[in-house]
Amino acid sequence: MLKLRNVKRKRKKPKKAKIMSQRAARTYLNVPYPERWTAKQHGARWDKVVKKWYLPDGVEMHEDLKQYALKK
């Protein structure tokens, strides 16, 4: 008798070029740890790879976050 294995389907990963272009469109913030909740309240998200907070495309910079914006 054949036993069927639990086969996990591989998820398609986004192409590297697409990921890089998405990161280029982000506004990164240098938010201190105690201020992370303020950043979250204003729409900022955490980038695990870069290990920085960022504002996604389409989210406007709030006055409270302007002091944390990284200079380009």
mmCIF file of C-alpha atoms in Angstrom:
data_model
loop_
_atom_site.group_PDB
_atom_site.id
_atom_site.type_symbol
_atom_site.label_atom_id
_atom_site.label_comp_id
_atom_site.label_asym_id
_atom_site.label_seq_id
_atom_site.Cartn_x
_atom_site.Cartn_y
_atom_site.Cartn_z
ATOM 1 C CA MET A 1 0.000 0.000 0.000
ATOM 2 C CA LEU A 2 1.264 3.461 -0.908
ATOM 3 C CA LYS A 3 1.543 6.075 1.767
ATOM 4 C CA LEU A 4 0.973 9.628 0.718
ATOM 5 C CA ARG A 5 3.332 12.147 2.196
ATOM 6 C CA ASN A 6 2.298 15.557 3.273
ATOM 7 C CA VAL A 7 3.729 17.571 0.463
ATOM 8 C CA LYS A 8 4.199 21.244 1.122
ATOM 9 C CA ARG A 9 3.698 23.423 -1.872
ATOM 10 C CA LYS A 10 6.415 25.890 -2.548
ATOM 11 C CA ARG A 11 5.325 29.476 -2.519
ATOM 12 C CA LYS A 12 6.400 31.563 -5.417
ATOM 13 C CA LYS A 13 8.852 34.166 -4.215
ATOM 14 C CA PRO A 14 8.734 37.618 -5.752
ATOM 15 C CA LYS A 15 11.537 38.355 -8.123
ATOM 16 C CA LYS A 16 14.521 40.157 -6.662
ATOM 17 C CA ALA A 17 14.196 43.119 -9.036
ATOM 18 C CA LYS A 18 10.598 43.681 -7.940
ATOM 19 C CA ILE A 19 11.604 43.603 -4.265
ATOM 20 C CA MET A 20 14.431 46.062 -4.856
ATOM 21 C CA SER A 21 12.142 48.478 -6.705
ATOM 22 C CA GLN A 22 9.622 48.298 -3.856
ATOM 23 C CA ARG A 23 12.346 49.118 -1.350
ATOM 24 C CA ALA A 24 13.509 52.058 -3.455
ATOM 25 C CA ALA A 25 9.995 53.585 -3.260
ATOM 26 C CA ARG A 26 9.991 53.498 0.545
ATOM 27 C CA THR A 27 10.859 56.363 2.858
ATOM 28 C CA TYR A 28 13.065 54.932 5.606
ATOM 29 C CA LEU A 29 12.978 56.270 9.156
ATOM 30 C CA ASN A 30 15.525 56.078 11.950
ATOM 31 C CA VAL A 31 13.035 55.610 14.805
ATOM 32 C CA PRO A 32 14.386 54.954 18.322
ATOM 33 C CA TYR A 33 13.017 51.846 20.029
ATOM 34 C CA PRO A 34 10.883 53.708 22.627
ATOM 35 C CA GLU A 35 9.184 55.682 19.821
ATOM 36 C CA ARG A 36 8.195 52.633 17.714
ATOM 37 C CA TRP A 37 4.536 52.835 18.735
ATOM 38 C CA THR A 38 4.319 56.412 17.491
ATOM 39 C CA ALA A 39 5.710 55.270 14.140
ATOM 40 C CA LYS A 40 3.176 52.433 13.955
ATOM 41 C CA GLN A 41 0.281 54.774 14.710
ATOM 42 C CA HIS A 42 1.225 56.940 11.732
ATOM 43 C CA GLY A 43 1.424 54.046 9.255
ATOM 44 C CA ALA A 44 5.114 53.112 9.434
ATOM 45 C CA ARG A 45 6.114 49.482 8.993
ATOM 46 C CA TRP A 46 9.182 47.459 9.992
ATOM 47 C CA ASP A 47 11.497 46.073 7.295
ATOM 48 C CA LYS A 48 13.043 42.881 8.700
ATOM 49 C CA VAL A 49 15.826 42.719 6.133
ATOM 50 C CA VAL A 50 17.026 46.330 6.372
ATOM 51 C CA LYS A 51 16.039 46.519 10.079
ATOM 52 C CA LYS A 52 14.565 49.988 9.777
ATOM 53 C CA TRP A 53 11.118 51.533 9.897
ATOM 54 C CA TYR A 54 9.676 52.805 6.607
ATOM 55 C CA LEU A 55 6.639 54.549 5.220
ATOM 56 C CA PRO A 56 5.031 52.551 2.409
ATOM 57 C CA ASP A 57 4.323 54.216 -0.902
ATOM 58 C CA GLY A 58 1.171 56.327 -0.594
ATOM 59 C CA VAL A 59 1.479 57.068 3.146
ATOM 60 C CA GLU A 60 2.241 60.695 3.900
ATOM 61 C CA MET A 61 4.895 61.772 6.388
ATOM 62 C CA HIS A 62 3.306 62.950 9.644
ATOM 63 C CA GLU A 63 4.805 65.863 11.589
ATOM 64 C CA ASP A 64 5.846 63.531 14.434
ATOM 65 C CA LEU A 65 7.887 61.379 12.038
ATOM 66 C CA LYS A 66 9.711 64.110 10.127
ATOM 67 C CA GLN A 67 12.463 64.233 12.737
ATOM 68 C CA TYR A 68 13.273 60.549 12.065
ATOM 69 C CA ALA A 69 13.465 60.735 8.273
ATOM 70 C CA LEU A 70 16.797 59.604 6.832
ATOM 71 C CA LYS A 71 18.600 62.118 4.670
ATOM 72 C CA LYS A 72 19.183 60.916 1.095
#
